[in-house]
Coordinates of C-alpha atoms and ligand atoms in Angstrom, one line a residue:
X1 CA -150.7 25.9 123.6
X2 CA -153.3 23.6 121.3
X3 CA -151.8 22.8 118.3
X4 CA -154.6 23.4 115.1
X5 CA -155.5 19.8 114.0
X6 CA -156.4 20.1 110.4
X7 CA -157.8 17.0 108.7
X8 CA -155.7 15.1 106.5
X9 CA -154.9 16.6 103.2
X10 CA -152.9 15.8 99.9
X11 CA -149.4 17.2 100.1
X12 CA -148.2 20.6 98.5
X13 CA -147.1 18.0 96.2
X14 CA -149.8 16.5 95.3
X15 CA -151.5 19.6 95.3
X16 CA -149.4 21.1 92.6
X17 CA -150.2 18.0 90.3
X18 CA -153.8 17.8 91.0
X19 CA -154.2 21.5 90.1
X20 CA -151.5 21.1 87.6
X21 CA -150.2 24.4 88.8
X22 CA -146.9 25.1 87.0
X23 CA -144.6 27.5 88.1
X24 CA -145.2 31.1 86.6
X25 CA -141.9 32.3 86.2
X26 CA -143.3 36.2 86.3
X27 CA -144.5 35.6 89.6
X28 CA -141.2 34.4 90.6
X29 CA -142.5 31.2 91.9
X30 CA -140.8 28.7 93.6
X31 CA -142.6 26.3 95.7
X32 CA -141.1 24.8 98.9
X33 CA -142.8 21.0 99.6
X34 CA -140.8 20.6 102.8
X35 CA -142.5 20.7 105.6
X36 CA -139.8 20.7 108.5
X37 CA -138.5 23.6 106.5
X38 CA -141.6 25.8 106.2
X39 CA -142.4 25.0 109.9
X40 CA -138.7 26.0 110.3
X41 CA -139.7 29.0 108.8
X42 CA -142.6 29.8 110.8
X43 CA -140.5 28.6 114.2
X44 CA -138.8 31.7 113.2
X45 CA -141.4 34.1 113.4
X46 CA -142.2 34.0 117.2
X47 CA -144.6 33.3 118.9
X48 CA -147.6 33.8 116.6
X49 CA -150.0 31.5 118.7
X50 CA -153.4 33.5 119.2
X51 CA -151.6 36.3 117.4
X52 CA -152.4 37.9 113.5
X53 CA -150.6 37.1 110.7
X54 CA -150.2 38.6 107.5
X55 CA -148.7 36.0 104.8
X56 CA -147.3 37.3 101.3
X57 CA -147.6 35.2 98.4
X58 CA -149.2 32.0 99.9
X59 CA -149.1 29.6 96.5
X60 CA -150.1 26.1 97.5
X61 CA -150.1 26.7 100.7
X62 CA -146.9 25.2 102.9
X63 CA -145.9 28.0 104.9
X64 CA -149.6 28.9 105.3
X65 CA -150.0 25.1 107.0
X66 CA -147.2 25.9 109.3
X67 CA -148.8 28.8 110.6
X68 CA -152.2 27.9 111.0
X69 CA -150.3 24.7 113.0
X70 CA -149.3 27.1 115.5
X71 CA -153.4 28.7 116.4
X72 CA -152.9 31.8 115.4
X73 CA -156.2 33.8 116.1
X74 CA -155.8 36.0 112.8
X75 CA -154.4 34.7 109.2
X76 CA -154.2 37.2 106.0
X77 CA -153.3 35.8 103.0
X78 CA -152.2 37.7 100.2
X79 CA -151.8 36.1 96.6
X80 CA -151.8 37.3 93.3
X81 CA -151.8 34.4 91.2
X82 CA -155.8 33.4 91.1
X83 CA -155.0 30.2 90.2
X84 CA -154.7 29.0 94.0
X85 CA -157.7 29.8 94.7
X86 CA -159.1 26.3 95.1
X87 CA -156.7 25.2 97.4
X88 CA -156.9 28.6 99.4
X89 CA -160.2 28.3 99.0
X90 CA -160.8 25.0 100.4
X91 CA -158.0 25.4 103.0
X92 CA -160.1 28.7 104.7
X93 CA -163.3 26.4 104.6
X94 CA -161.3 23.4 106.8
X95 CA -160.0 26.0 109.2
X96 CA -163.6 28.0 109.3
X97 CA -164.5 25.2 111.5
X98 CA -161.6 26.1 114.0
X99 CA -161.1 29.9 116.0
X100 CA -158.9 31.0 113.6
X101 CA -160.2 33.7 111.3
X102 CA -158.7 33.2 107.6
X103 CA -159.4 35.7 105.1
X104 CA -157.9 35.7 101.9
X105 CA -157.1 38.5 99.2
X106 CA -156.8 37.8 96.0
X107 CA -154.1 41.1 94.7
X108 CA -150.8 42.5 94.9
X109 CA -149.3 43.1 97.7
X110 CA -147.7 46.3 96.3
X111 CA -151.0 47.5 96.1
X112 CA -152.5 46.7 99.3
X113 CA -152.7 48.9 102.6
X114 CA -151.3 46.9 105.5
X115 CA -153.2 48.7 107.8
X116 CA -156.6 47.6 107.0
X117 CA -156.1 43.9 107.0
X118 CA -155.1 44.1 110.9
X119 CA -157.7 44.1 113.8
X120 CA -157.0 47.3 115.7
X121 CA -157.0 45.0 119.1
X122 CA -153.8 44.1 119.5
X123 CA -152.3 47.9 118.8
X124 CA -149.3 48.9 121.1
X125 CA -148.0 52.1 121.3
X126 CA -144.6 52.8 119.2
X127 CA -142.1 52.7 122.6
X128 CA -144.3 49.9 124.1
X129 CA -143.6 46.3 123.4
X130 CA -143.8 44.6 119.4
X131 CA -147.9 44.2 119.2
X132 CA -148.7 40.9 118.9
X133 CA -148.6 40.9 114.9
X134 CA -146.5 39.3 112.7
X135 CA -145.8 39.1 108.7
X136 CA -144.1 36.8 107.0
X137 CA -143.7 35.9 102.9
X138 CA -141.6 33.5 101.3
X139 CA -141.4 36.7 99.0
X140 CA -141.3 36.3 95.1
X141 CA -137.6 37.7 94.1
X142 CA -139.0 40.1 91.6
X143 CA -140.6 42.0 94.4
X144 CA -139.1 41.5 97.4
X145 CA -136.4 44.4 97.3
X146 CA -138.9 46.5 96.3
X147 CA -141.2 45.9 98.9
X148 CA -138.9 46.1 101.6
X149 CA -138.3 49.6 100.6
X150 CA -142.1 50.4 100.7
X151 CA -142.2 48.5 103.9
X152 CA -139.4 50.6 105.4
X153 CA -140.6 53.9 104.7
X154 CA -143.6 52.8 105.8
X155 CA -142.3 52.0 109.1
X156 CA -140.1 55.8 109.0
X157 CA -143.9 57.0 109.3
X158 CA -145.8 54.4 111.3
X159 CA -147.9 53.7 108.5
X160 CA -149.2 51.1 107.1
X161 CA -149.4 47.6 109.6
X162 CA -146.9 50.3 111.5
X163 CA -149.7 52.4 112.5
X164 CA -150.3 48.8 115.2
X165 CA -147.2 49.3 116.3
X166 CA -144.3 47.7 115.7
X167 CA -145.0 44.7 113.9
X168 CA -142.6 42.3 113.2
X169 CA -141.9 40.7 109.8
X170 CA -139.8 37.5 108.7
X171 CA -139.2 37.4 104.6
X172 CA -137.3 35.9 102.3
X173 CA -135.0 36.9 99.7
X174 CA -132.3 36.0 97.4
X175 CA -129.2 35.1 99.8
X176 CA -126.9 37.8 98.2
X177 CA -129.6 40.6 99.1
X178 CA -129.9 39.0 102.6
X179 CA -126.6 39.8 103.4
X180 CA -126.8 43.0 102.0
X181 CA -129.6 43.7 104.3
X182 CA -127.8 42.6 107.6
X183 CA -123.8 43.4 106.3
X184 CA -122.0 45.1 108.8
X185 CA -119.6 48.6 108.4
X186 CA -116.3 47.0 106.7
X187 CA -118.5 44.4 105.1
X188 CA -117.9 42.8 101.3
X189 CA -121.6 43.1 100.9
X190 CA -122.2 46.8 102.6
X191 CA -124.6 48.8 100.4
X192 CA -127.3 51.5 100.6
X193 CA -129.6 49.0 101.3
X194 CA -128.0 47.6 104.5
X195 CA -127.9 51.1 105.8
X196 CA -131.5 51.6 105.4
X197 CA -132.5 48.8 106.5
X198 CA -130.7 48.7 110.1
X199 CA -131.4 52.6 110.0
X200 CA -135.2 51.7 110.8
X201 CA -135.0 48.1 112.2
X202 CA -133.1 45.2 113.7
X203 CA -132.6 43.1 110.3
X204 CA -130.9 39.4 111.8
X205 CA -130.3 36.7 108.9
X206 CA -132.4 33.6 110.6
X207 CA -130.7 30.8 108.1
X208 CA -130.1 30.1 104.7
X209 CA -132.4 27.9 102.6
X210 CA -130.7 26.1 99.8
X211 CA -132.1 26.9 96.1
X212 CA -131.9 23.2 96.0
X213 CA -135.0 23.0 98.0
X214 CA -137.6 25.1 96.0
X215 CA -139.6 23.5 93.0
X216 CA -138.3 24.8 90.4
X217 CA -135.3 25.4 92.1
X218 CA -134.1 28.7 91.1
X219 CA -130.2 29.8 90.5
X220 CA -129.8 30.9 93.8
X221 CA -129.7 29.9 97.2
X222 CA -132.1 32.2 99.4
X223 CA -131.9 33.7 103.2
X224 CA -134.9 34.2 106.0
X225 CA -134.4 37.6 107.4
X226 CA -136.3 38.6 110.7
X227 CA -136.8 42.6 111.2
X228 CA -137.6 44.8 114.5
X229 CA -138.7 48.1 113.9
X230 CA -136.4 50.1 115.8
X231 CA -138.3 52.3 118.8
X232 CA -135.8 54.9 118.0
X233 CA -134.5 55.3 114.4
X234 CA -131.3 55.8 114.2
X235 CA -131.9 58.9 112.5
X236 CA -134.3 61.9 112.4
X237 CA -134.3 63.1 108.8
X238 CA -137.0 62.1 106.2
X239 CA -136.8 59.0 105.1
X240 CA -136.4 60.0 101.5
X241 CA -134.0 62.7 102.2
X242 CA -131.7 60.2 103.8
X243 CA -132.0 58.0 101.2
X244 CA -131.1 60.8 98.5
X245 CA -127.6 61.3 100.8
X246 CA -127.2 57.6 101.0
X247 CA -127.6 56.6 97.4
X248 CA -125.1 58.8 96.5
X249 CA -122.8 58.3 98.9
X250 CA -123.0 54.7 97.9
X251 CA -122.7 55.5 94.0
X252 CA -118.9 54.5 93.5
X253 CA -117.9 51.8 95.9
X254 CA -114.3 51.9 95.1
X255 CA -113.7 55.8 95.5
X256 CA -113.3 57.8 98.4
X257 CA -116.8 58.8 99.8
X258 CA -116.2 62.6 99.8
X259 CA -116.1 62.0 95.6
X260 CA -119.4 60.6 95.9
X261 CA -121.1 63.4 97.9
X262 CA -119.6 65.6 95.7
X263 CA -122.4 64.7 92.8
X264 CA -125.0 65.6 95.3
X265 CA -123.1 69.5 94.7
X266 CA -123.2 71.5 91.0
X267 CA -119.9 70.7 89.2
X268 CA -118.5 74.3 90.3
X269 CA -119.0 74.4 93.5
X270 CA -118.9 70.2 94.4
X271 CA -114.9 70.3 96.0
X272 CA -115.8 73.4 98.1
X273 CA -119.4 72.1 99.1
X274 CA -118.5 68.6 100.3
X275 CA -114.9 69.5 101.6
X276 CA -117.7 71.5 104.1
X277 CA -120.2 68.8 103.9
X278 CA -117.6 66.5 105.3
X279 CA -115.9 69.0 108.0
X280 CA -119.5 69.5 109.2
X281 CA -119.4 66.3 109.6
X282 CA -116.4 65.6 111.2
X283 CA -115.7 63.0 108.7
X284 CA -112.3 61.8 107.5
X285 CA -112.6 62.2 103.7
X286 CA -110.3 59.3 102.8
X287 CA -112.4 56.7 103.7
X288 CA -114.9 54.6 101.4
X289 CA -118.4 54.4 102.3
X290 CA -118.4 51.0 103.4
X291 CA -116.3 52.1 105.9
X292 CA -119.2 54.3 107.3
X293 CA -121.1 53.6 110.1
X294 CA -124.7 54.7 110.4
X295 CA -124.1 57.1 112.6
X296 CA -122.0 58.9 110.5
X297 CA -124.4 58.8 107.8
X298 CA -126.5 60.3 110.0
X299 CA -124.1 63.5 110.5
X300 CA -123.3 63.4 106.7
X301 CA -127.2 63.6 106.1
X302 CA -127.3 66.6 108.6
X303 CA -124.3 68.8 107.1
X304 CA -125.9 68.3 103.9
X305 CA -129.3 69.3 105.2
X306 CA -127.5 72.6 106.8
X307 CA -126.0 73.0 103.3
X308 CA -129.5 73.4 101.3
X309 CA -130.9 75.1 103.7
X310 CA -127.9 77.5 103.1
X311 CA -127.7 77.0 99.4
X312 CA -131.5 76.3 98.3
X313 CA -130.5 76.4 94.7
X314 CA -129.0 73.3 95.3
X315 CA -131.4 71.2 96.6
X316 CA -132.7 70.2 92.9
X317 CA -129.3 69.6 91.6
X318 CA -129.3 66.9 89.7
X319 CA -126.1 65.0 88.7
X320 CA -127.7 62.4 86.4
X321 CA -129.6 64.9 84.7
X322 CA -126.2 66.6 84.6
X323 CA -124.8 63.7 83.0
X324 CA -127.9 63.4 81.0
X325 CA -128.9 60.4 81.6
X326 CA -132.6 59.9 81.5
X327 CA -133.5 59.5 85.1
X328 CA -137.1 60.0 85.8
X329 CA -137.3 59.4 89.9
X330 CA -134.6 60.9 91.3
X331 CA -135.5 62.6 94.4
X332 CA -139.9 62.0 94.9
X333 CA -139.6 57.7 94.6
X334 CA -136.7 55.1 95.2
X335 CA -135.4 53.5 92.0
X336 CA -135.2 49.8 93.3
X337 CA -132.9 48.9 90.6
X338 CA -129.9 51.3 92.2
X339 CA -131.1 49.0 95.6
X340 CA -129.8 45.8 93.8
X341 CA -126.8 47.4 92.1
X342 CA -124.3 48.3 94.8
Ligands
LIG401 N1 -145.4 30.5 99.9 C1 -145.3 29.6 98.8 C2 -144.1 28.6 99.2 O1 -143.3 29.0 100.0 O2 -144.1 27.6 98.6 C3 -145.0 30.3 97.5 C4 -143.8 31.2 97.5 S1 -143.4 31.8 95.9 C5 -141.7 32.1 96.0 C6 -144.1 33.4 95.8 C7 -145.6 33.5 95.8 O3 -145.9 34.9 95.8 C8 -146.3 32.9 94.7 O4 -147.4 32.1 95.1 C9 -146.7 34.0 93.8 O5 -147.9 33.8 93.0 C10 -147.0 35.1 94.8 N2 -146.8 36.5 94.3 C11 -146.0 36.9 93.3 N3 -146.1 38.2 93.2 C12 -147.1 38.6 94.1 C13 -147.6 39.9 94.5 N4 -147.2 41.0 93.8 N5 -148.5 40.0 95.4 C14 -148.9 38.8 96.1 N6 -148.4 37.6 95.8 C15 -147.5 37.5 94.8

């Protein structure tokens, strides 16, 4: 493998002074200047030599250096934060020289279809082997739970980068949500969130950067997580509809799970319905639902599915409203702020 020479150029230190870029705290920026640690970051990834690669949030530009180190034939980088463009800028011009193709999109990753920034060349088929497509962010905190929720359903459909097969990603985020992400049944850390994540993929937590390493170094320390789309989910229900069952199964971590399925069930009928719920299930009631194992999920998901297709009138129950509390995306959209609570 040839290893992309780029001529010499300033640090990401020097960058940040000569373009006097300060750290927007909005955009939850924090810059990482070392470079055994970004190419650490990258080493992580795979093998993304004469592969594409989609990078979120490039700033000033470190973890985009470690890529393009490694020949990729493809680079995407998204950043919302214009004020990078010099540096980006300049960096695509050095590389034009080279075979790899840089393009660069100034906008918000939220709002960008995945799909479109891949060449179509390198698509595999779902059960074939992961296409030779990688993304990888060192994601801004105030998006990245967020985003791995889009990025997850998106994978439940094959959308998206999805729709090339199925790509790999390697992001980062705040350690505490790491572990979520990857915590096991039993786990201190087990949440909604770790269920749908390994529901759909392989999350693994590569290693933990410390917070002491980012300019400005924020209050936390933060963890590179690697995920494998799953050829098989370990589910078949909507990925919505699972996520309805899951959130409230998750809504009370210290009571017994059957108490919270039962808000999914009108006040009057909740004992009988999930007493059924979990029979159908063949779940023991009197566990918690950290104690639950995808799987089981799964059958939970299914006995309530038999239930409203049973009961339709219960289908649109809704216990917040119930409680009335002002909850304006129950069922349609996930509320990313219940992600980060349990
Ligand atoms: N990759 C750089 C590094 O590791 O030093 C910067 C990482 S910094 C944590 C997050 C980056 O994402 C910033 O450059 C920020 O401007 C950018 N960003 C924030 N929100 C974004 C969004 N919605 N879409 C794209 N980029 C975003």
């Amino acid at each position: 493998m040839v290893s992309l020479r780029l001529p010499p150029t300033p640090t990401i230190r020097d960058i940040i002074k000569l373009y006097r870029l300060s750290a927007i705290k909005q955009l939850s920026q924090n810059f990482l200047m070392n470079e055994a640690l970004t190419d650490k970051i990258v080493k992580s990834v795979g093998k993304i030599y004469n592969s594409q690669v989609l990078e979120v949030g490039p700033g000033p530009g470190g973890i985009t250096r470690s890529i393009l180190k490694k020949n990729p034939k493809k680079l995407i980088v998204v950043e919302k934060d214009q004020r990078f463009r010099p540096i980006l800028d300049l960096m695509e011009s050095i590389v034009s020289a080279s075979d790899v193709d840089m393009t660069l999109i100034y906008n918000d990753i939220m709002s960008i279809n995945t799909k479109d920034v891949f060449s179509f060349k390198d698509k595999k088929e779902w059960n074939d082997e992961c296409p030779n497509i990688f993304i990888v962010g060192n994601l801004p905190f105030s998006i990245s739970t967020a985003l791995i929720i889009k990025w997850l359903h998106a994978i439940s459909k094959q959308k998206e980068a999805w729709s090339h097969g199925r790509v790999r990603m390697t992001l980062t985020f705040q350690k505490e949500v790491a572990e979520r992400l990857v915590a096991d049944v039993m786990g201190n850390q087990r949440c909604r969130l770790s269920v749908m994540a390994q529901t759909w993929t392989l999350p693994k937590l590569q290693f933990i950067i410390p917070g002491s390493a980012f300019v400005p170094k924020p209050d936390v320390d933060v963890g590179v997580v690697s995920f494998v789309p799953l050829k098989t989910p370990r589910t078949n229900h909507d990925f919505l509809f699972f996520e309805k069952v899951n959130r409230h199964l998750f809504s009370f971590r210290q009571k017994y799970c059957i108490k919270c399925a039962g808000t999914l069930f009108p006040m009057d009928r909740r004992k009988q319905l999930s007493t059924t719920m979990f029979k159908l299930a063949k779940i023991n009631p009197g566990i918690r639902s950290f104690q639950l194992t995808v799987e089981e999920i799964n059958r939970l998901v299914s006995a309530y599915k038999y239930l409203c297709e049973k009961h339709p009138e219960i289908v649109s129950y809704d216990y917040r409203a119930s409680k009335k509390i002002v909850s304006k995306k129950l069922t349609k959209s996930i509320s990313v702020q219940d992600f980060t609570e349990n």
